[in-house]
Coordinates of C-alpha atoms and ligand atoms in Angstrom, one line a residue:
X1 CA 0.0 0.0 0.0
X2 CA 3.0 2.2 0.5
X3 CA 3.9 1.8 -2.7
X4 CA 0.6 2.0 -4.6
X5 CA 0.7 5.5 -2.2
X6 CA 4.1 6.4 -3.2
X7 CA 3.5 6.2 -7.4
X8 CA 0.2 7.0 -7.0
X9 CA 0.1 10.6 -5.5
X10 CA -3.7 11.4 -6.5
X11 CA -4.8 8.3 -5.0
X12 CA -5.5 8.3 -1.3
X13 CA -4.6 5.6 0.5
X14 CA -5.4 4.4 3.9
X15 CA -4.4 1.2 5.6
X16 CA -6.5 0.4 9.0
X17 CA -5.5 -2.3 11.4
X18 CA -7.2 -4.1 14.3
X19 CA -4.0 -3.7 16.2
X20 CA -3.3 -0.1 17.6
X21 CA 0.6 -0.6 18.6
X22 CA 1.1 -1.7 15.2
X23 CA -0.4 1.6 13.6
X24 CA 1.0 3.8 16.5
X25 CA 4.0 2.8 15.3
X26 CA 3.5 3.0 11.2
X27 CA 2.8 6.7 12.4
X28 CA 5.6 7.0 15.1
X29 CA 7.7 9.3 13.9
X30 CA 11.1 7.4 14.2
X31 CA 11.0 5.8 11.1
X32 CA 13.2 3.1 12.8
X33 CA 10.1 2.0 14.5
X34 CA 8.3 0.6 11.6
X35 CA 6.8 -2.7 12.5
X36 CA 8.4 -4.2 9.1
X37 CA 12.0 -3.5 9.0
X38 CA 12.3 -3.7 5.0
X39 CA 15.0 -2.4 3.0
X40 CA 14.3 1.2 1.5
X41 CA 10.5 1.0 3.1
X42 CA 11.4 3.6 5.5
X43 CA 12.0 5.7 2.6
X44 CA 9.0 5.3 1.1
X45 CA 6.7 5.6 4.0
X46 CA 8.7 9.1 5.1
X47 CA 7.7 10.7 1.7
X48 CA 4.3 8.9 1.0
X49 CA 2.9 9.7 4.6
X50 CA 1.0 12.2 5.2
X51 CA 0.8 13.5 1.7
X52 CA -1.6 10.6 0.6
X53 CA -1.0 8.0 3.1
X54 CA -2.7 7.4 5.9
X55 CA -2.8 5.0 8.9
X56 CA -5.3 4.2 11.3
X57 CA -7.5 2.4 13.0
X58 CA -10.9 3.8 12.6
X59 CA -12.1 0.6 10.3
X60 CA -15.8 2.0 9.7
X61 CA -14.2 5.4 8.6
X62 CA -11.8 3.8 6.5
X63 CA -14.8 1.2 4.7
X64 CA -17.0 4.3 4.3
X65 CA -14.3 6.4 2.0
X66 CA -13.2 4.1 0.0
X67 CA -13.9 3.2 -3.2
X68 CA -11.6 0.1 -3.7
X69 CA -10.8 -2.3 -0.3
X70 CA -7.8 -4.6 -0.6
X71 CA -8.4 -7.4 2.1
X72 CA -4.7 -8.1 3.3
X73 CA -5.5 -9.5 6.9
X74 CA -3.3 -13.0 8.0
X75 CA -4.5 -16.3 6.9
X76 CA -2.8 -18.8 8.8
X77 CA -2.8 -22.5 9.2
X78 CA -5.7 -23.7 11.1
X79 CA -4.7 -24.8 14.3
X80 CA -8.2 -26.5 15.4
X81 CA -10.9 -28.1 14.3
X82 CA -11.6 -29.2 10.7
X83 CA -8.6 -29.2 8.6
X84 CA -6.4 -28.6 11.7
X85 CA -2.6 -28.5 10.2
X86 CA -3.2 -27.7 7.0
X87 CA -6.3 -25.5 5.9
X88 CA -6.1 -21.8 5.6
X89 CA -7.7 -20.6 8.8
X90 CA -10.0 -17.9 7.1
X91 CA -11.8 -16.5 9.8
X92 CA -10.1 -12.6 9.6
X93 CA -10.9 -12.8 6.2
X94 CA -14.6 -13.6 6.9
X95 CA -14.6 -10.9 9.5
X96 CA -13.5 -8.3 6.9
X97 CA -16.2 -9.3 4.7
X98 CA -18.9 -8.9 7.4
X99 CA -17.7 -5.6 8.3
X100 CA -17.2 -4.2 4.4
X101 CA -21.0 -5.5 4.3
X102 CA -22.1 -3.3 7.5
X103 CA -20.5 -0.3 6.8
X104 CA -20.8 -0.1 3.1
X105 CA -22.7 3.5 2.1
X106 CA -21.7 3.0 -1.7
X107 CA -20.6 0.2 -4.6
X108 CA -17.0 -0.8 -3.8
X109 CA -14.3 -3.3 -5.5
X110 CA -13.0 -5.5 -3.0
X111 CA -9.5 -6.8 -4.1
X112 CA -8.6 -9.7 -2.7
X113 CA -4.7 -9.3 -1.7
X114 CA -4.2 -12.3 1.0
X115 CA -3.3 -15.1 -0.4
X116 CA -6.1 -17.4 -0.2
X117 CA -7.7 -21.2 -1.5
X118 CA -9.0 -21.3 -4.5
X119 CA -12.9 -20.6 -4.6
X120 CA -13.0 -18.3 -1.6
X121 CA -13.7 -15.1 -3.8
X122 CA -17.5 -17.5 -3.9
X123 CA -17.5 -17.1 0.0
X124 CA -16.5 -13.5 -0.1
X125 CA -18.7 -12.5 -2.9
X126 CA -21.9 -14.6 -0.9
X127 CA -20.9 -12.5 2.8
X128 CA -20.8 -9.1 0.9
X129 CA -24.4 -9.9 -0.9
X130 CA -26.3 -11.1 2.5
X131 CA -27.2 -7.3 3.4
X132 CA -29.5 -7.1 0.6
X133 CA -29.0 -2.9 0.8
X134 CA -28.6 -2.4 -2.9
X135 CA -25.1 -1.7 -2.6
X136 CA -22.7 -3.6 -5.6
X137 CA -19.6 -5.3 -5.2
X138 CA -17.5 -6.7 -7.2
X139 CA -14.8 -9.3 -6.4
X140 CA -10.9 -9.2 -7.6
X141 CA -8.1 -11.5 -6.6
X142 CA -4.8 -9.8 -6.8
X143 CA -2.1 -12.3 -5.0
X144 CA 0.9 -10.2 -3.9
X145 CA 4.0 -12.1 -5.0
X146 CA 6.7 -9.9 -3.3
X147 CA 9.5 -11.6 -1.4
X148 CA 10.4 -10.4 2.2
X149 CA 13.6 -8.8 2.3
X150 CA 13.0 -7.3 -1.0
X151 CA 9.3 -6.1 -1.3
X152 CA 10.1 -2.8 -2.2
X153 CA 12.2 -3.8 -4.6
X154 CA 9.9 -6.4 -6.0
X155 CA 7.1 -4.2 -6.1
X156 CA 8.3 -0.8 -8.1
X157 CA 9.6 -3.9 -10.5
X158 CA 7.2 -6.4 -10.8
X159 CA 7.7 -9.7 -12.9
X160 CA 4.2 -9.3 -13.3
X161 CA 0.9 -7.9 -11.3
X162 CA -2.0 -10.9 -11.4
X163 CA -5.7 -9.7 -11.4
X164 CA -8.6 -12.4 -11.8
X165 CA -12.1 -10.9 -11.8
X166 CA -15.5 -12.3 -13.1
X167 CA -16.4 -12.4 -17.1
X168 CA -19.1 -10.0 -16.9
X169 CA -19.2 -6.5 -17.7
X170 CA -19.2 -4.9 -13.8
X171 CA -16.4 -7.4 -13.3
X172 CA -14.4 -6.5 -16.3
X173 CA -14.7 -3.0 -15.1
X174 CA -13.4 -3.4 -11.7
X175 CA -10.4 -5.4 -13.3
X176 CA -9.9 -2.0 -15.9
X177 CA -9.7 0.0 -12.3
X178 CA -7.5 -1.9 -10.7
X179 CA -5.1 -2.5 -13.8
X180 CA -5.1 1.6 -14.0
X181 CA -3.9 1.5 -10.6
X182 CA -0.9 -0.5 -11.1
X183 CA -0.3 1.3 -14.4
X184 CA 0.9 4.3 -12.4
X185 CA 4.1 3.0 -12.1
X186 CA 4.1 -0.8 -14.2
X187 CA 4.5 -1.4 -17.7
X188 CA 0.6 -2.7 -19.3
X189 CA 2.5 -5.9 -20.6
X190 CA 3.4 -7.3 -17.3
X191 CA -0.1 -6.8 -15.7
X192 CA -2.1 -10.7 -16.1
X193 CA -5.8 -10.5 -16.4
X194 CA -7.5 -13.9 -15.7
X195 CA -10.5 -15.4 -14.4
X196 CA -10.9 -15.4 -10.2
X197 CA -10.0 -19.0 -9.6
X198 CA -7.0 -18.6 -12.3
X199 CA -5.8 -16.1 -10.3
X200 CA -6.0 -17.4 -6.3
X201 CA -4.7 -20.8 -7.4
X202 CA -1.6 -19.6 -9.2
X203 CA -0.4 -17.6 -6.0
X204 CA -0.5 -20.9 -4.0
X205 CA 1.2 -22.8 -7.0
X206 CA 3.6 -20.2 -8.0
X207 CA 4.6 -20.4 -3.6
X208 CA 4.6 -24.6 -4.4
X209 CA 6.8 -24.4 -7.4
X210 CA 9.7 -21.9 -5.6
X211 CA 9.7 -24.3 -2.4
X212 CA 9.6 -27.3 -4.7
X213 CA 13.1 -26.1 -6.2
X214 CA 14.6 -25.3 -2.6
X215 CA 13.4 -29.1 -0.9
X216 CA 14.8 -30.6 -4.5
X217 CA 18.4 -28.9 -4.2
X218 CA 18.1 -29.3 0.0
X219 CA 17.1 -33.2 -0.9
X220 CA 20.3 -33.7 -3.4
X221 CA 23.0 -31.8 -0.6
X222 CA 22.1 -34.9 1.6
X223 CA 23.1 -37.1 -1.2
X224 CA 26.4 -35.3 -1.7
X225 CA 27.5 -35.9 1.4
X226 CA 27.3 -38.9 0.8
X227 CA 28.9 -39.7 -2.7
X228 CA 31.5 -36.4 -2.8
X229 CA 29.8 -34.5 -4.8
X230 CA 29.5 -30.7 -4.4
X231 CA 25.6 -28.8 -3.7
X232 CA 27.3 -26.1 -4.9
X233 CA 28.9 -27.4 -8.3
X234 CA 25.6 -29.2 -8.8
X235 CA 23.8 -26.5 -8.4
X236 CA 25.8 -24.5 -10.7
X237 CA 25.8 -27.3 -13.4
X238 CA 22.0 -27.5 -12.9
X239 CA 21.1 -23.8 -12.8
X240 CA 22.7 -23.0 -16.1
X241 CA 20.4 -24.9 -17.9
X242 CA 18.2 -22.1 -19.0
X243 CA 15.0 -24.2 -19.2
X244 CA 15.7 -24.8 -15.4
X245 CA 17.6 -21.5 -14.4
X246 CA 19.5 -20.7 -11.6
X247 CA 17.4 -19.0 -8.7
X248 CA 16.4 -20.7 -5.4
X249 CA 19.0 -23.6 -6.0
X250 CA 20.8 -22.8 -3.1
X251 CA 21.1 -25.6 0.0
X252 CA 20.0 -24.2 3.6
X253 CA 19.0 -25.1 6.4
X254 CA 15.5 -24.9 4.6
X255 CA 12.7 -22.6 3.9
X256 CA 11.2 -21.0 6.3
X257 CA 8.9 -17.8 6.6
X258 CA 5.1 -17.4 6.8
X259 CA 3.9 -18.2 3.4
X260 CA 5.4 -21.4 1.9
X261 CA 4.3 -23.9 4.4
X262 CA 0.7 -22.4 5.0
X263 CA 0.8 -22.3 0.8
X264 CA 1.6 -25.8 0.0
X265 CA -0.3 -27.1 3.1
X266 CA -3.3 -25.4 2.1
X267 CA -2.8 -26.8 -1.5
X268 CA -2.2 -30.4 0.0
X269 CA -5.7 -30.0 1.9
X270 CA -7.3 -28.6 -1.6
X271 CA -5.6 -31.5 -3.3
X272 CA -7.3 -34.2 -0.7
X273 CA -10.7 -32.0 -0.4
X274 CA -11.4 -32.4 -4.4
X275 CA -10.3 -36.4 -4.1
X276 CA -6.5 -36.3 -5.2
X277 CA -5.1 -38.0 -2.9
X278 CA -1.5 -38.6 -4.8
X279 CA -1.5 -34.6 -6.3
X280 CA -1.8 -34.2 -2.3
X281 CA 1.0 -36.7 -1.6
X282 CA 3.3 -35.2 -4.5
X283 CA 3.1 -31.6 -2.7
X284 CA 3.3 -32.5 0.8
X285 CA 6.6 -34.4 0.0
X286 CA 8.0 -31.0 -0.3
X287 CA 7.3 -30.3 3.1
X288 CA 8.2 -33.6 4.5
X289 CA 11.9 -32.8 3.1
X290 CA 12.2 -29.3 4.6
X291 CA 11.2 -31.0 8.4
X292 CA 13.7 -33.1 7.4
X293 CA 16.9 -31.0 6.5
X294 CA 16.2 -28.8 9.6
X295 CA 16.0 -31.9 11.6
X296 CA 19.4 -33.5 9.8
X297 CA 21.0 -30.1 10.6
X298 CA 20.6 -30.2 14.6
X299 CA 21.4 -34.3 14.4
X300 CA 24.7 -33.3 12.4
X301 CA 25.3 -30.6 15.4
X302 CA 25.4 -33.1 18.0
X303 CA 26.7 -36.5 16.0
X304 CA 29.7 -34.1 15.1
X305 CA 30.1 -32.6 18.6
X306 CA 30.7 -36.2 20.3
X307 CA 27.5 -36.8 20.4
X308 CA 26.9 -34.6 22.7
X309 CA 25.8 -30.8 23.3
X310 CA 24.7 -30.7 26.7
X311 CA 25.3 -27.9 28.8
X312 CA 27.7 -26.9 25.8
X313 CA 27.6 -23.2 25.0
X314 CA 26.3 -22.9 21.0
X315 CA 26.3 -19.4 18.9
X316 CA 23.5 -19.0 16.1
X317 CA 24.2 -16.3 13.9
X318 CA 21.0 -15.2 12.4
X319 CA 17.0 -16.1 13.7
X320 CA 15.5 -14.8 11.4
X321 CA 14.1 -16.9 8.1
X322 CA 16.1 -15.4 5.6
X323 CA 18.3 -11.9 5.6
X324 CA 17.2 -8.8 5.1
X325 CA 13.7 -9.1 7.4
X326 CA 13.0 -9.0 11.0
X327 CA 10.2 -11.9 10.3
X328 CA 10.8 -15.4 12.1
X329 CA 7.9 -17.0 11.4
X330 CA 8.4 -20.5 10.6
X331 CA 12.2 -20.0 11.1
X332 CA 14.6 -23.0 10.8
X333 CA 16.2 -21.6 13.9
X334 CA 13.4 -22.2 15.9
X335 CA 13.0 -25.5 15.3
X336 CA 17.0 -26.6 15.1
X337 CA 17.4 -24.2 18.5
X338 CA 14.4 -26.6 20.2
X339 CA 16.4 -29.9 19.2
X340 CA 19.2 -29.2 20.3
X341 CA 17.6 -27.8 24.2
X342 CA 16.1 -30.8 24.2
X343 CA 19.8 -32.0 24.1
X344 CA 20.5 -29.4 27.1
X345 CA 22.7 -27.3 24.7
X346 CA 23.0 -23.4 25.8
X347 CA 22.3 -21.3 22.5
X348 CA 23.0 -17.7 22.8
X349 CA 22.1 -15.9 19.2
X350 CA 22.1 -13.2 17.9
X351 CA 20.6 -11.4 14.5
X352 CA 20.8 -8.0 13.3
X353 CA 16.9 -7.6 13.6
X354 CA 15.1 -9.7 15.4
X355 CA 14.3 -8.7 19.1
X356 CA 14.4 -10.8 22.4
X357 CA 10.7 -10.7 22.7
X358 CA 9.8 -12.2 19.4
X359 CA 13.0 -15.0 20.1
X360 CA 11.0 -15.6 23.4
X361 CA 7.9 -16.0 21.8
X362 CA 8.8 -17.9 19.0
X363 CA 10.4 -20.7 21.1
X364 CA 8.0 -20.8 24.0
X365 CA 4.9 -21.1 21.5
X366 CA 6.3 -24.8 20.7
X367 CA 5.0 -25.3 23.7
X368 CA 7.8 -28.2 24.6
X369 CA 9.2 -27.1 27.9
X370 CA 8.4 -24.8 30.6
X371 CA 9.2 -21.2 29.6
X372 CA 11.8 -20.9 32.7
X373 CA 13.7 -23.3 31.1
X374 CA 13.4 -21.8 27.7
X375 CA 14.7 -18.5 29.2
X376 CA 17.6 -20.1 30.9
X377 CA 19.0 -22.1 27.9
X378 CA 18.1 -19.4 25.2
X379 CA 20.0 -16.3 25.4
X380 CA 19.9 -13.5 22.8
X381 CA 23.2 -11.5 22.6
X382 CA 23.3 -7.5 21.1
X383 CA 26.9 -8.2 19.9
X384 CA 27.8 -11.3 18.3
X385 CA 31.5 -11.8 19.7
X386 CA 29.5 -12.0 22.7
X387 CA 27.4 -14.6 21.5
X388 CA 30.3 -16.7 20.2
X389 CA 33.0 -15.9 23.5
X390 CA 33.3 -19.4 25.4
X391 CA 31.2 -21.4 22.9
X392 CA 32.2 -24.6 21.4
X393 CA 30.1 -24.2 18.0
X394 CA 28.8 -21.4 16.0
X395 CA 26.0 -22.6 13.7
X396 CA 25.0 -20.0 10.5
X397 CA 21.5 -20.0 10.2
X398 CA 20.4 -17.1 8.5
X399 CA 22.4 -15.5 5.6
X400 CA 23.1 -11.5 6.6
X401 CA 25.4 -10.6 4.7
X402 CA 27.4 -8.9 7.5
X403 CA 28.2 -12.5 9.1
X404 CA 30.9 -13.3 6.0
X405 CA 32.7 -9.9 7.4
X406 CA 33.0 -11.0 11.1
X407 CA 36.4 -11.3 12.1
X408 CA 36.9 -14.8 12.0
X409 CA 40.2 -15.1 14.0
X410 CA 38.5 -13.6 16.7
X411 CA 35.6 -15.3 17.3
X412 CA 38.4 -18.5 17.1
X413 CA 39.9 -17.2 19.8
X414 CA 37.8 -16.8 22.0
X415 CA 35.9 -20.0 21.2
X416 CA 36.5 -23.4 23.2
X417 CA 38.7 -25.9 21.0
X418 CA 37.5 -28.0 19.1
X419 CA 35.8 -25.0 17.6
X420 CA 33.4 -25.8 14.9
X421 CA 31.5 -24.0 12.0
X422 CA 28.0 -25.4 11.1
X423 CA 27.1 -23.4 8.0
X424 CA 23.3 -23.6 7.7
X425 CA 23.4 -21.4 4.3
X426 CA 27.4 -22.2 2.5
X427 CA 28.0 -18.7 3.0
X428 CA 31.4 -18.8 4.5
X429 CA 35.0 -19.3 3.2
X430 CA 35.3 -22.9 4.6
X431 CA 39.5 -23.3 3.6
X432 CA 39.6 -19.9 5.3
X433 CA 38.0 -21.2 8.1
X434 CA 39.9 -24.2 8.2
X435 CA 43.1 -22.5 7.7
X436 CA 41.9 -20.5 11.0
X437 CA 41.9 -23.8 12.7
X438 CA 37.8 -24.0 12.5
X439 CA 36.4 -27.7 12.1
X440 CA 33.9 -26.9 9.2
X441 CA 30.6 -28.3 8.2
X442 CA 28.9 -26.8 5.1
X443 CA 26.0 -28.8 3.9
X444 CA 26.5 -30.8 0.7
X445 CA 30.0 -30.3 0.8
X446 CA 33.2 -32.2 1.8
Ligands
NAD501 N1 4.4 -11.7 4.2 C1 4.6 -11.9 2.9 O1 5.7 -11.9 2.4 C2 3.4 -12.1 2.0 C3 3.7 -12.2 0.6 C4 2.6 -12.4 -0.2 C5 1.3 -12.7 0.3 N2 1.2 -12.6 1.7 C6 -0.2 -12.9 2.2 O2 -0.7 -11.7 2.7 C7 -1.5 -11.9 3.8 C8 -1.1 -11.1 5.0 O3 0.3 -11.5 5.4 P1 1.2 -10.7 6.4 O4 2.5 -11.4 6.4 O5 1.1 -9.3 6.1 O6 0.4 -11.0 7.7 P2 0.5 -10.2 9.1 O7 -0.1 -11.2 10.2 O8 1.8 -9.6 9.3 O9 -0.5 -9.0 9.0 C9 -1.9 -9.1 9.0 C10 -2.6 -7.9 9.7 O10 -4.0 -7.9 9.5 C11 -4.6 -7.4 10.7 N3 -6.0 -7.8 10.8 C12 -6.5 -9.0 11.1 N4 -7.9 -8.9 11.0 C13 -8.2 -7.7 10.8 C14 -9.4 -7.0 10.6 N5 -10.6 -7.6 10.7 N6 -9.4 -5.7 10.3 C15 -8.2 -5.0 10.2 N7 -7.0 -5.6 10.3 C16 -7.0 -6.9 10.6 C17 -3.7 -8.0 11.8 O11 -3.8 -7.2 13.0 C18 -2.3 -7.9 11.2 O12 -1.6 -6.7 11.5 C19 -1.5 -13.4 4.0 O13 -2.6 -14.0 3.4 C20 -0.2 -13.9 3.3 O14 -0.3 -15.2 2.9 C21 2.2 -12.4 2.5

């Protein structure tokens, strides 16, 4: 929405939210407070606001003025119930659509931008028409396919902008006013018109295929390891294919942030709703090997420290899912720090972004020991040469960039002996490591 704001000066935009700390602080005026950190969002929101963008959270107000709603609330896995696991819990979503429907004065487009299953524009469209006031809505999907870490980026230049609306002429319309929106600043070419379901099923799909290529590459590191080959190389080799390409072929620790499990689990519980069981099995396998490389990265951690990291002190560099974001949702950390406290190690991370708070919160809403225990195990550290003084094993989870600059001599030094190197993303220099003295694992390599 900043960016719609931004390019779009003669448009006002408004963005309400349920939650008041997170709109007191889109207006705070330290531009460090942003809830997102981003890279150049702060940049955009300090020239954007206040000129024709707004935040608030007077929701009625904000239904009654405008002409075009984009419905961007969470839609996480259900945790309960029906579906539990797996199915998009879609309850915000409902909510919006019941408050749109009460507050409505005038006709409005209602964009879907959330990414949601396939038919729910049906559900939507069958909320907004219950009040039976005369008032006309029309239905878009318009899946946002930024990237965390590099929305802003991914947004002013779009691969392409995906709008699905319904084959009649008040639909065709809305699709004309929201392609004029993203005309402002897009090229005409790259903006897709389809049909609704077109549209919400290729954002899930588009989420399956990237996630697909990361479990394939994270799959094929564990059979280097085993045969001498190198991820890397094969990747390379691979990659310059150009039917395959060469993006998102990179072993990790494995994916991680809020969308591509939800995605491809919602898609699994699509696949097994419509009676395809083996499309469902297909998908899900891409899940099953992401659990699994985060799980064969904490087992290497302890088989390689003598089998053992009790009560050893352990440095993560990085919480965060990937670099450049202060999101941890569905982290790798979180789930490789909970192994290896159930092995009684003492972590002590730290990450350019991510608070305490959210560390705390992340771990502790595993629910698999007492919070006490989490809080005396699990330490974050502002500096990391603090994080890594005394420990006997650094492990790289996330990929900042600034962890390649540490100096590397000095965290040696400081470190027990042994002192090893688990690199969760191949980012480091593992014969300068080694020539350090460092005992280095890298995943898929020798
Ligand atoms: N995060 C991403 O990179 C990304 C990328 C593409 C698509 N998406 C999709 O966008 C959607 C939102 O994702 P997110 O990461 O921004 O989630 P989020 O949880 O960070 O933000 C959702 C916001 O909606 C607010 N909200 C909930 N119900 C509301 C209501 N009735 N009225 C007003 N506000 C309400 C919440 O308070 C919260 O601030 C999801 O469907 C997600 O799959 C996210």
């Amino acid at each position: 929405m900043s960016v719609i704001a931004l390019k779009s000066p003669h448009i006002k935009v408004t963005v309400v939210d349920v939650n008041e700390q997170k709109i007191k602080d889109w207006n705070d005026e330290n531009l460090d407070k942003l809830p997102v950190y981003e890279p150049g969002l702060k940049e955009v929101v300090a020239e954007a606001r206040g000129r024709n963008l707004f935040f608030s959270t007077d929701i009625e107000k904000g239904i009654k003025e405008a002409d075009m709603i984009f419905i961007s609330v969470n839609t996480p896995t259900k945790t309960f119930g029906i579906g539990k696991g797996m199915a998009a819990d879609l309850k915000y979503v409902e909510l919006c659509a019941r408050q749109i429907a009460e507050y409505a004065t005038n006709d409005k487009i209602i964009v879907e931008k959330s990414t949601l299953p396939v038919r729910t524009a049906s559900s939507v469209k069958r909320i907004l028409s219950e009040q039976n006031n005369g008032i006309k809505f029309s239905v878009l999907s318009n899946p946002e396919f930024l990237a965390e870490g590099t929305a802003i980026k991914d947004l002013l230049n779009a691969d392409r902008m995906l709008i699905g609306g319904e084959d009649t002429p008040e639909g065709k319309e809305a699709i004309e006013a929201l392609v004029e929106v993203y005309a402002n600043w897009l090229p005409k070419d790259r903006i897709i018109t389809t049909n609704l379901w077109s549209s919400e099923l290729s954002k899930l799909t588009a989420n399956a295929f990237l996630a697909q290529r990361i479990s394939s590459i994270n799959a094929l590191s564990a059979l280097c390891e085993k045969t001498e080959a190198d991820i890397d190389e094969v990747a390379k080799a691979i990659g310059s294919d150009s039917r395959i390409g060469s993006k998102f072929l990179k072993a990790s620790v494995g994916f991680g942030g809020s969308c591509f499990q939800k995605d491809i689990l919602n898609l699994v519980y699509l696949c097994r709703y419509f009676g395809l069981p083996e499309v469902a099995d297909y998908w899900e396998q891409v899940i099953i090997l992401n659990d699994y490389q985060k799980h064969r990265f904490a087992s290497k951690i302890v088989h390689t420290m003598f089998n053992t990291v009790t009560d050893k002190k352990i440095c993560f560099l990085g919480w965060a899912f990937k670099k450049d974001t202060n999101d941890t949702r569905e982290s790798a950390a979180i789930y490789i720090a909970d192994k290896l406290l159930d092995d009684h190690a003492n972590i002590h991370v730290y990450d350019p972004k991510v608070t305490e708070e959210r560390m705390y919160e992340d771990i502790n809403y595993l629910n698999t020991r007492s919070e006490a225990l989490n809080a005396e195990k699990l330490t974050m550290e502002k500096d990391p040469y603090e994080a890594a003084k005394d420990a006997h094993a650094i492990a790289v989870i996330t990929e900042w960039d600034e962890f390649v600059t540490y100096d590397w001599q000095r965290l040696y030094d400081s470190m027990k002996k042994p002192a090893f190197v688990f690199d969760g993303r191949n980012i480091l220099d593992r014969e300068a490591l080694r020539s350090i003295g460092f005992e280095v694992y890298a995943l898929g390599k020798m």
